[in-house]
mmCIF file of C-alpha atoms in Angstrom:
data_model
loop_
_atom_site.group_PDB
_atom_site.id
_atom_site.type_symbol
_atom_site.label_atom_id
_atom_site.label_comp_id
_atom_site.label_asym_id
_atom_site.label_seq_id
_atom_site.Cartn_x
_atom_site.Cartn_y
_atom_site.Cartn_z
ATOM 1 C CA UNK A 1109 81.048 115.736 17.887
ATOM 2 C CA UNK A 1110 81.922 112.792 16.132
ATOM 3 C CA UNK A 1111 79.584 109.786 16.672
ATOM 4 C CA UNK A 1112 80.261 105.875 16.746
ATOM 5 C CA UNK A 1113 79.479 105.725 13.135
ATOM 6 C CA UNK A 1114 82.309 108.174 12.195
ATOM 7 C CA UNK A 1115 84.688 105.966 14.659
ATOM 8 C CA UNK A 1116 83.979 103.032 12.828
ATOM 9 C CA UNK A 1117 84.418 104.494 9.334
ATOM 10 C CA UNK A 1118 87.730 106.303 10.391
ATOM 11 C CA UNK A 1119 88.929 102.925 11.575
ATOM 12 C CA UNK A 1120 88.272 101.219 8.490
ATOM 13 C CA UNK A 1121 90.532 103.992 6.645
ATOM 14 C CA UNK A 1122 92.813 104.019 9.442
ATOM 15 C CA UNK A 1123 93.570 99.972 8.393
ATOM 16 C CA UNK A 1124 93.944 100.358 4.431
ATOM 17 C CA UNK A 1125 96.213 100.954 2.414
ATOM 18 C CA UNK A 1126 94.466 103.691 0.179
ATOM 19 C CA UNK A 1127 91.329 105.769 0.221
ATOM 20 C CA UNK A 1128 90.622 103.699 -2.493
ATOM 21 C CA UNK A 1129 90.549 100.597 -0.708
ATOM 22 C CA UNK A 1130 88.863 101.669 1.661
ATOM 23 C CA UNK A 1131 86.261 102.319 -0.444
ATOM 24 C CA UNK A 1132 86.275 98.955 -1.602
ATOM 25 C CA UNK A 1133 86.035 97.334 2.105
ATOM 26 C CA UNK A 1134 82.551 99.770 2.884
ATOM 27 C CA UNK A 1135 81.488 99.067 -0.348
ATOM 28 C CA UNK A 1136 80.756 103.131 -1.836
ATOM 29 C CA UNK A 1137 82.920 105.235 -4.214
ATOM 30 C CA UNK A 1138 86.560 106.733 -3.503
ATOM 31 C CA UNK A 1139 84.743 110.378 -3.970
ATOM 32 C CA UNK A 1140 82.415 109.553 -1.244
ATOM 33 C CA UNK A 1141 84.954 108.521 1.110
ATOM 34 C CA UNK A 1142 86.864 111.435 1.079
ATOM 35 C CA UNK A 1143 83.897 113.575 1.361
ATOM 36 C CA UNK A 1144 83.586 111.536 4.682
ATOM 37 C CA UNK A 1145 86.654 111.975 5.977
ATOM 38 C CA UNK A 1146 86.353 115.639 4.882
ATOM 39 C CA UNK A 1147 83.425 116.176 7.171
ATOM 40 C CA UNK A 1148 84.785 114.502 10.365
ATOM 41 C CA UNK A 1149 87.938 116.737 9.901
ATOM 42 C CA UNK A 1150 85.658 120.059 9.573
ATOM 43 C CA UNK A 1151 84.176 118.081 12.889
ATOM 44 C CA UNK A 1152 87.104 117.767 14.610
ATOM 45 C CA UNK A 1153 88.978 121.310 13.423
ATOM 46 C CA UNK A 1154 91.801 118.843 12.997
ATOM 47 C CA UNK A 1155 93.594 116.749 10.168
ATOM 48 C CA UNK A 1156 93.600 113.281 10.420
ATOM 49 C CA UNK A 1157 95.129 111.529 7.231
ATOM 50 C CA UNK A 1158 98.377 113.286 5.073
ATOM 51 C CA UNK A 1159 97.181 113.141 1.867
ATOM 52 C CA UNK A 1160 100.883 113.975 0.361
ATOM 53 C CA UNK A 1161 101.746 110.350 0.913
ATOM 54 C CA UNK A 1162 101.617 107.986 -1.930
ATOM 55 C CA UNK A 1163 99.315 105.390 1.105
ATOM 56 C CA UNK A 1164 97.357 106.081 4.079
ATOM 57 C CA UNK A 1165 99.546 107.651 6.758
ATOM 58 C CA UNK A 1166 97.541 108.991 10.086
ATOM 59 C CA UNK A 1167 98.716 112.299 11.374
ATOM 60 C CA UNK A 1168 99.468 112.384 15.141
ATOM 61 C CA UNK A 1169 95.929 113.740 15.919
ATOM 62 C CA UNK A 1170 94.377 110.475 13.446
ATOM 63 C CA UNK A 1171 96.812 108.159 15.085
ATOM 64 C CA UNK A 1172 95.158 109.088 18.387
ATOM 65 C CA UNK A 1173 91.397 108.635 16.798
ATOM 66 C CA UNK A 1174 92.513 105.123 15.498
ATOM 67 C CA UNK A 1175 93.550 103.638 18.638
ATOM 68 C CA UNK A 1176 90.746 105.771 20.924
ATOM 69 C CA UNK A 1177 88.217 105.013 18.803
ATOM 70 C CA UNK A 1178 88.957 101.139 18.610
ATOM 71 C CA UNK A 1179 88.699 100.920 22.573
ATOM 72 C CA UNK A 1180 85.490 103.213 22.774
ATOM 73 C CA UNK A 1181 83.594 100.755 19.812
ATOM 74 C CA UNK A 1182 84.896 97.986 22.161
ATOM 75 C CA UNK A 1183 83.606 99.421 25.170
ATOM 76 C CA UNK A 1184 80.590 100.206 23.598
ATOM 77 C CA UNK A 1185 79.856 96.699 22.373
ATOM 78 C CA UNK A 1186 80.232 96.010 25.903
ATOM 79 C CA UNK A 1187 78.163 98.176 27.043
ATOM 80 C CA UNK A 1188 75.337 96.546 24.227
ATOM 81 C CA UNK A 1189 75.806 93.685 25.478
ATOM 82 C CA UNK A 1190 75.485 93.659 29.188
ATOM 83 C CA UNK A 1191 72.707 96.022 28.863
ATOM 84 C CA UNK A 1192 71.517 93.456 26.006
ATOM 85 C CA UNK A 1193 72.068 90.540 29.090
ATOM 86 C CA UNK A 1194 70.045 92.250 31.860
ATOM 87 C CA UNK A 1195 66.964 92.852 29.906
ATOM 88 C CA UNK A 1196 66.972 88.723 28.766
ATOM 89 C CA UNK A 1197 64.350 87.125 30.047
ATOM 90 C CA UNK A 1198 65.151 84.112 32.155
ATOM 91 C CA UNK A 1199 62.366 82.019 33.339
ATOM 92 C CA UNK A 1200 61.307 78.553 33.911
ATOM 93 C CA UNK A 1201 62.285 75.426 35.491
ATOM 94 C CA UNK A 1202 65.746 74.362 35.677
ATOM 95 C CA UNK A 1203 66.507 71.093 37.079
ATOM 96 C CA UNK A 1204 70.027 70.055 38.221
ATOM 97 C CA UNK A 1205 71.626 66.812 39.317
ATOM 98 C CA UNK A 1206 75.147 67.089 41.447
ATOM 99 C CA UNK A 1207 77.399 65.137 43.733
ATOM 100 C CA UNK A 1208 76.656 65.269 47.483
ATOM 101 C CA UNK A 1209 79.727 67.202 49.197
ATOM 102 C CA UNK A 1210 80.154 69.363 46.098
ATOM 103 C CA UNK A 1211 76.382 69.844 44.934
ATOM 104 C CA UNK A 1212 75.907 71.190 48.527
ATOM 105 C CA UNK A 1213 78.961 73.148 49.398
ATOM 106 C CA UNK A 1214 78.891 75.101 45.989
ATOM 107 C CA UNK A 1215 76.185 74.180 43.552
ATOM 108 C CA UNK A 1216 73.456 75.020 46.621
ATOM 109 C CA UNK A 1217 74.946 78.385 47.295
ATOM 110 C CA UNK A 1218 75.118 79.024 43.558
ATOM 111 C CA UNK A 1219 71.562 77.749 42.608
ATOM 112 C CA UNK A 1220 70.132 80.416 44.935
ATOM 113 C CA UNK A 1221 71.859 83.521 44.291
ATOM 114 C CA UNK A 1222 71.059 82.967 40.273
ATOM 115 C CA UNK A 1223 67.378 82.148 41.416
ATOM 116 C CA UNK A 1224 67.308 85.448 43.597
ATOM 117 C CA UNK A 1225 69.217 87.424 40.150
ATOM 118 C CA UNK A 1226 66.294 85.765 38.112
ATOM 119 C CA UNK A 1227 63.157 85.289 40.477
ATOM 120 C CA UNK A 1228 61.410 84.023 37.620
ATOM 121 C CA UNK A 1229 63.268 80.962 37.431
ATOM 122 C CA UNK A 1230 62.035 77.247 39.758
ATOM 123 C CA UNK A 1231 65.320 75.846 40.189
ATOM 124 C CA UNK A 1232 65.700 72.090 41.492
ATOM 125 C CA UNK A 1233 68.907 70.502 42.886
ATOM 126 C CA UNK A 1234 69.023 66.619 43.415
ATOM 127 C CA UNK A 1235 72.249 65.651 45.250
ATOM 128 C CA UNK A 1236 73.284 62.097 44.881
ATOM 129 C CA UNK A 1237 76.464 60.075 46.153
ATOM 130 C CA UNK A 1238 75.792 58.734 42.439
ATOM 131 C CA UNK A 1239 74.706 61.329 39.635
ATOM 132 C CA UNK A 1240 73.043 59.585 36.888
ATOM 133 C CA UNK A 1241 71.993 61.228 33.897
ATOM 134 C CA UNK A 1242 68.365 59.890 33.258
ATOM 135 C CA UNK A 1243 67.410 59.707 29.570
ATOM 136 C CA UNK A 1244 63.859 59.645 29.891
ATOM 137 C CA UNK A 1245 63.447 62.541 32.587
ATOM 138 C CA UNK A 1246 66.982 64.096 31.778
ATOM 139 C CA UNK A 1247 68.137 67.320 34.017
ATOM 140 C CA UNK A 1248 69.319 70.283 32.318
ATOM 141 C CA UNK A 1249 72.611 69.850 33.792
ATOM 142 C CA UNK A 1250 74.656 67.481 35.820
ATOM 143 C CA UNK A 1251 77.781 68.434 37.767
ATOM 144 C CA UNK A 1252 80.235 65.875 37.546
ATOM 145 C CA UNK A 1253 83.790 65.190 39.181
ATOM 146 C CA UNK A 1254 85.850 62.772 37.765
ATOM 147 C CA UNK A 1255 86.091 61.006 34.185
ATOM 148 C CA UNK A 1256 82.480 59.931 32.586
ATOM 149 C CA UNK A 1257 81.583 56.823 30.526
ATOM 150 C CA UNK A 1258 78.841 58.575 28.713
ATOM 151 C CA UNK A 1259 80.504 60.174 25.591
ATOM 152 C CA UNK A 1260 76.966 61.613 24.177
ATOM 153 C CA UNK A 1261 77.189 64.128 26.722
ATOM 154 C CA UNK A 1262 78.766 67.734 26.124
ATOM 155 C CA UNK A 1263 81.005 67.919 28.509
ATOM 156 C CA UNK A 1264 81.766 71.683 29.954
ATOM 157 C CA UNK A 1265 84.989 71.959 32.259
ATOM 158 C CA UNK A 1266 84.930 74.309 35.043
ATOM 159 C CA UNK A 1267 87.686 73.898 36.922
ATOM 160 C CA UNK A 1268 90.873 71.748 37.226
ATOM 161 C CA UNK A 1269 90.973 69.930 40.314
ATOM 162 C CA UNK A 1270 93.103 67.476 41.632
ATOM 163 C CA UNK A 1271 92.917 64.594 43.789
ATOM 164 C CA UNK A 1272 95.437 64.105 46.997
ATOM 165 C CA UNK A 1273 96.115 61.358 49.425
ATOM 166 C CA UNK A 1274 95.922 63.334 53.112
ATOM 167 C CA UNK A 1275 96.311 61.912 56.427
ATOM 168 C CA UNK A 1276 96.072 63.313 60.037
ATOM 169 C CA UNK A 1277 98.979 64.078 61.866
ATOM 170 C CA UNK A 1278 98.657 62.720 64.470
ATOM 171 C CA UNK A 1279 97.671 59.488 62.799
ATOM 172 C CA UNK A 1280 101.345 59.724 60.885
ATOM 173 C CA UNK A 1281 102.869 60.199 64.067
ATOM 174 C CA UNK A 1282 102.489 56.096 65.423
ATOM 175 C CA UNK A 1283 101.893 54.924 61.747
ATOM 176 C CA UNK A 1284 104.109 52.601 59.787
ATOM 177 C CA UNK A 1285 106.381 54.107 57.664
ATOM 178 C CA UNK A 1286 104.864 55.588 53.793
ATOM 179 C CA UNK A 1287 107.446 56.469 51.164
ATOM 180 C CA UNK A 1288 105.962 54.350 48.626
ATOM 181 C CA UNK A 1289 102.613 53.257 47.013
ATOM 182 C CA UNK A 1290 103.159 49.783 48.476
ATOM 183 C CA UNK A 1291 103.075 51.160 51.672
ATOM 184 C CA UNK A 1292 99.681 51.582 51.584
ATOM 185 C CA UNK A 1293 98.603 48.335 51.776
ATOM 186 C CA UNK A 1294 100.066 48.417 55.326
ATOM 187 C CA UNK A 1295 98.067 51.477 56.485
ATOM 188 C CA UNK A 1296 94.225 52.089 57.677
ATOM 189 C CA UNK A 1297 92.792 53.207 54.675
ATOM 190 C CA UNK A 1298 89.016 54.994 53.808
ATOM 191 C CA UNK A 1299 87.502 54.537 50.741
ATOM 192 C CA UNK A 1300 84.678 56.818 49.520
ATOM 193 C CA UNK A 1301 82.236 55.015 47.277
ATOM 194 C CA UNK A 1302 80.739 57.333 44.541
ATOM 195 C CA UNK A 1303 80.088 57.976 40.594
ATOM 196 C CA UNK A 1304 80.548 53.860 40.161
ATOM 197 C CA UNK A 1305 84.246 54.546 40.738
ATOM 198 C CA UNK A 1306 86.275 51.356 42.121
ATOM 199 C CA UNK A 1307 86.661 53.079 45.678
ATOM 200 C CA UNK A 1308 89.841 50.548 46.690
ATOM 201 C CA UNK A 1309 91.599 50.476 43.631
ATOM 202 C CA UNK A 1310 94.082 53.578 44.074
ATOM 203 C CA UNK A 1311 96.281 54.384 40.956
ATOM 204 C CA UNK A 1312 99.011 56.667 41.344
ATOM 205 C CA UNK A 1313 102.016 57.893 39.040
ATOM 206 C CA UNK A 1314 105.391 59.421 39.847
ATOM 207 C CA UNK A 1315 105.902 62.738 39.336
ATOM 208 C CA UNK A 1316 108.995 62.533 37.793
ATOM 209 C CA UNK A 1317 109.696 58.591 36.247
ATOM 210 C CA UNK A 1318 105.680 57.761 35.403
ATOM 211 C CA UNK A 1319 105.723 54.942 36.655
ATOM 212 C CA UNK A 1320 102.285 53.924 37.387
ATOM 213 C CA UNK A 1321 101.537 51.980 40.651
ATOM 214 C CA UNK A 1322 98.330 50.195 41.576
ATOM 215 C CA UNK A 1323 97.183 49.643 44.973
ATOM 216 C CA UNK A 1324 94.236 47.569 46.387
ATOM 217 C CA UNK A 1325 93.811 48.907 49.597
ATOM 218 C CA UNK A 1326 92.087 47.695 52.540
ATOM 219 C CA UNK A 1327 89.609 49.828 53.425
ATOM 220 C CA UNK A 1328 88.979 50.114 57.332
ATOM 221 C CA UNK A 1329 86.168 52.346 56.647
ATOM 222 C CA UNK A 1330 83.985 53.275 53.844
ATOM 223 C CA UNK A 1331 81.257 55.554 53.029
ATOM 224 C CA UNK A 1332 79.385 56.943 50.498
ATOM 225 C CA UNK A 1333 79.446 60.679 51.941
ATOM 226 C CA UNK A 1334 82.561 62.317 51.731
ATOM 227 C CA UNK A 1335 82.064 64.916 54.969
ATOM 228 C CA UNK A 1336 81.806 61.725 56.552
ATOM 229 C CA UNK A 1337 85.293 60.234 54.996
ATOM 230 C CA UNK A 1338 87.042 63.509 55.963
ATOM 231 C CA UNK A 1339 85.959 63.819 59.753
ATOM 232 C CA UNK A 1340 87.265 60.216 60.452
ATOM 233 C CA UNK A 1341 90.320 61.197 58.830
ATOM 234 C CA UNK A 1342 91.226 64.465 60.494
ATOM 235 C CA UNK A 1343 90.080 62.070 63.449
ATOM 236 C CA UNK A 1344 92.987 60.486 62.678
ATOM 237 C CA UNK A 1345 91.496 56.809 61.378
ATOM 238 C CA UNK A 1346 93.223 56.823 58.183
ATOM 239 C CA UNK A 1347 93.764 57.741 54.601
ATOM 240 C CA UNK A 1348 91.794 59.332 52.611
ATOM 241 C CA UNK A 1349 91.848 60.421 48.880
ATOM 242 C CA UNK A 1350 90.354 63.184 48.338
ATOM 243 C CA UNK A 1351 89.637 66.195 45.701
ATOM 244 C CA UNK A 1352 91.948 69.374 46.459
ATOM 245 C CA UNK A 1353 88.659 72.034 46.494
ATOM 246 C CA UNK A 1354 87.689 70.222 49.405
ATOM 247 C CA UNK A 1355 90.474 69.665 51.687
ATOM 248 C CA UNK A 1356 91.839 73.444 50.881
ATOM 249 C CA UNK A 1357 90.999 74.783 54.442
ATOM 250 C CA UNK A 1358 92.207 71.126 56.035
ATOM 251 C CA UNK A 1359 95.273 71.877 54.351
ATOM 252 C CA UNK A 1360 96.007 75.725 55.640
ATOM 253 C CA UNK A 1361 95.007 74.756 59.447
ATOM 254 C CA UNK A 1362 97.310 72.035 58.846
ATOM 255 C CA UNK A 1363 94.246 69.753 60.616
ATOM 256 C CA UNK A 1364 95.436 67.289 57.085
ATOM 257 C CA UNK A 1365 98.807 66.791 55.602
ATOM 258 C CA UNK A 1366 99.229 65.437 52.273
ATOM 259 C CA UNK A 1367 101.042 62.332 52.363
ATOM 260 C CA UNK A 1368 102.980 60.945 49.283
ATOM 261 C CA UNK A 1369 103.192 64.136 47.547
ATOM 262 C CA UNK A 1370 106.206 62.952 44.394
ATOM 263 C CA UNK A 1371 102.892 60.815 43.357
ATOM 264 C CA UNK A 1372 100.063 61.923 41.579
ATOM 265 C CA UNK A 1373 96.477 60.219 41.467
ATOM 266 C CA UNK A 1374 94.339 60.449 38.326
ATOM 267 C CA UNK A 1375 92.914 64.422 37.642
ATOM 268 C CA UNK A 1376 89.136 64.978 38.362
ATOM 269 C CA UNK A 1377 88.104 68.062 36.521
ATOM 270 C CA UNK A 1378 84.893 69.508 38.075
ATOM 271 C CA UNK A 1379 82.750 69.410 34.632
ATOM 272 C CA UNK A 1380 79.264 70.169 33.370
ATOM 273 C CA UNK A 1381 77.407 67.646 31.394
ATOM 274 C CA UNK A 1382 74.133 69.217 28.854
ATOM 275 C CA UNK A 1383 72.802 66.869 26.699
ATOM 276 C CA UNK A 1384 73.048 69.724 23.447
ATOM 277 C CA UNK A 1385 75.656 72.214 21.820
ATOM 278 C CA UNK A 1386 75.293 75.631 22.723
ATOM 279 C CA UNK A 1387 73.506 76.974 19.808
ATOM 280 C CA UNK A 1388 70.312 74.534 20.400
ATOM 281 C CA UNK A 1389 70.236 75.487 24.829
ATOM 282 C CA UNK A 1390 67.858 77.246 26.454
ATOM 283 C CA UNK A 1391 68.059 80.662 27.616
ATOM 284 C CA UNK A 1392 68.203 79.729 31.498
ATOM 285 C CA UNK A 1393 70.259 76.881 30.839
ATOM 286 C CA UNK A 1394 73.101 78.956 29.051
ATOM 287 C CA UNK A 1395 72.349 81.694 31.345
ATOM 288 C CA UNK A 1396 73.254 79.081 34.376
ATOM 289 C CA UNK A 1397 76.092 77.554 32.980
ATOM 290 C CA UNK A 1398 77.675 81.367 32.182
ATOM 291 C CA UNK A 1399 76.789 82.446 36.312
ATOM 292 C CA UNK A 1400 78.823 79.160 36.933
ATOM 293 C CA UNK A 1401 81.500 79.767 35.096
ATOM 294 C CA UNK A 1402 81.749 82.963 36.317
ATOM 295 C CA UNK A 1403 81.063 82.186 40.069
ATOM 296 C CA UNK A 1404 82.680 78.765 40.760
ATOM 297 C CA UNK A 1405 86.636 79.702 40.232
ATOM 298 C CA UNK A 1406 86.107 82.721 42.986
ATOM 299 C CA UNK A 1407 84.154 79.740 45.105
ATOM 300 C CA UNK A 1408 87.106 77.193 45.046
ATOM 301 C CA UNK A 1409 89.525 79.438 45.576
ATOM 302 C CA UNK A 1410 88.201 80.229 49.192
#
């Protein structure tokens, strides 16, 4: 039986030119590579290179090792590694910082499965309708929506997202008419005050011309919780803006319609902010980020 070792070494001759440079990549004599290859043949009961050729051509039975072989040393690494991941020890505290609808619909959830995966972990989550990064008693990450000032941060994205304008139906049905921007400033509008964000200012651009429009709306109601924003709109009180993981269930019952859909507000990626490159993290900090990463798209897409 051939072993990983012999896998590897075939490869190497499998992607040379000549037994000779082959030699040259593994760093040993041209006599002791064909002795090599000699061996895994008297191995295999099979030959794997035609030596009439003037360079390295595989016969049908080394063509078949070559390309084999390359997916089992892949699989294998795999193997290494998640084996590798398992047996890492995570442990300490981890402290978090995260938006108030999105901290507790998905961070939460998140924060206590990867505390349950590693029970040697203390994980805390402060939600805030304003996430501030704190220098002097810093979390180890802050979930973000939206664009940051801060540019000292590394800034992780996790998901697109994009922001709508949504309205009830049966608040559209004895509303004033809304084809344009302008419109707006006609309508019952609800602002939702958060990140430091200019909650009545709403820019929007054309799908198709870019042409940007500005809006100062009037906001009817305001609040600094966004559950809060979204029940008096499906109430049907007004307009809200709002990101598209949140409204995705609103949207399939139909309970929210998106109104002024040829325009497009400003994106607000759903990001992770650590305050060092990767190579200089933590263990349970890189090892949160990756369940994240790996966990949030399936999350969002409910």
């Amino acid at each position: 039986m051939v072993s990983s070792q012999d896998i590897e070494f075939f490869i190497t001759i499998a992607g040379s030119r000549s037994l000779a440079a082959a030699a040259r990549k593994l760093n040993v004599t041209p006599p002791s590579v064909s002795q090599r290859l000699q061996h895994i043949e008297r191995k295999l009961e099979v030959k794997l290179v035609d030596r009439s050729a003037r360079f390295i051509a595989l016969t049908p039975e080394g063509e078949t090792l070559a390309r084999r072989g390359q997916n089992l040393l892949q699989d294998l690494e795999h193997l290494t590694q998640e084996v590798a991941d398992s047996k890492r020890t995570i442990s300490g505290d981890i402290r978090l910082v995260a938006s108030l609808g999105f901290g507790e619909k998905h961070i939460g959830p998140l924060a206590a499965e990867f505390q349950r995966q590693y029970p040697l972990t203390r994980i805390e989550l402060n939600l805030s309708d304003n996430p501030k990064w704190a220098q002097h008693n810093s979390p180890d990450i802050m979930f973000y929506i939206g664009h940051l000032q801060d540019s000292s941060l590394k800034r992780i994205v996790l998901a697109k997202n994009r922001r709508l304008l949504l309205a009830a139906p049966d608040y559209l049905q004895s509303a004033p008419a809304l084809t344009t921007p302008q419109d707006l400033e006609q309508h019952r509008c609800i602002a939702l005050r958060e990140n430091d964000e200019d909650a009545t200012m709403w820019r929007l651009t054309h799908v198709n011309t870019g042409q940007v429009s500005s809006v100062r709306i009037n906001a009817v109601l305001a609040s600094n919780v966004s559950q809060v924003t979204k029940d008096w709109c499906i109430k049907g009180e007004g307009i809200i803006q709002r990101s598209e993981w949140d409204v995705k269930q609103e949207l399939a019952e139909k309970t929210l319609i998106r109104v002024l859909p040829e325009y497009q507000l400003a994106e607000a990626d759903i990001v992770a902010l650590v305050g060092s490159e990767r190579l200089h993290r933590s263990d349970k900090v890189s090892a949160f980020l990756e369940f994240v990463q790996h966990h949030l798209p399936a999350r969002l897409a409910l």
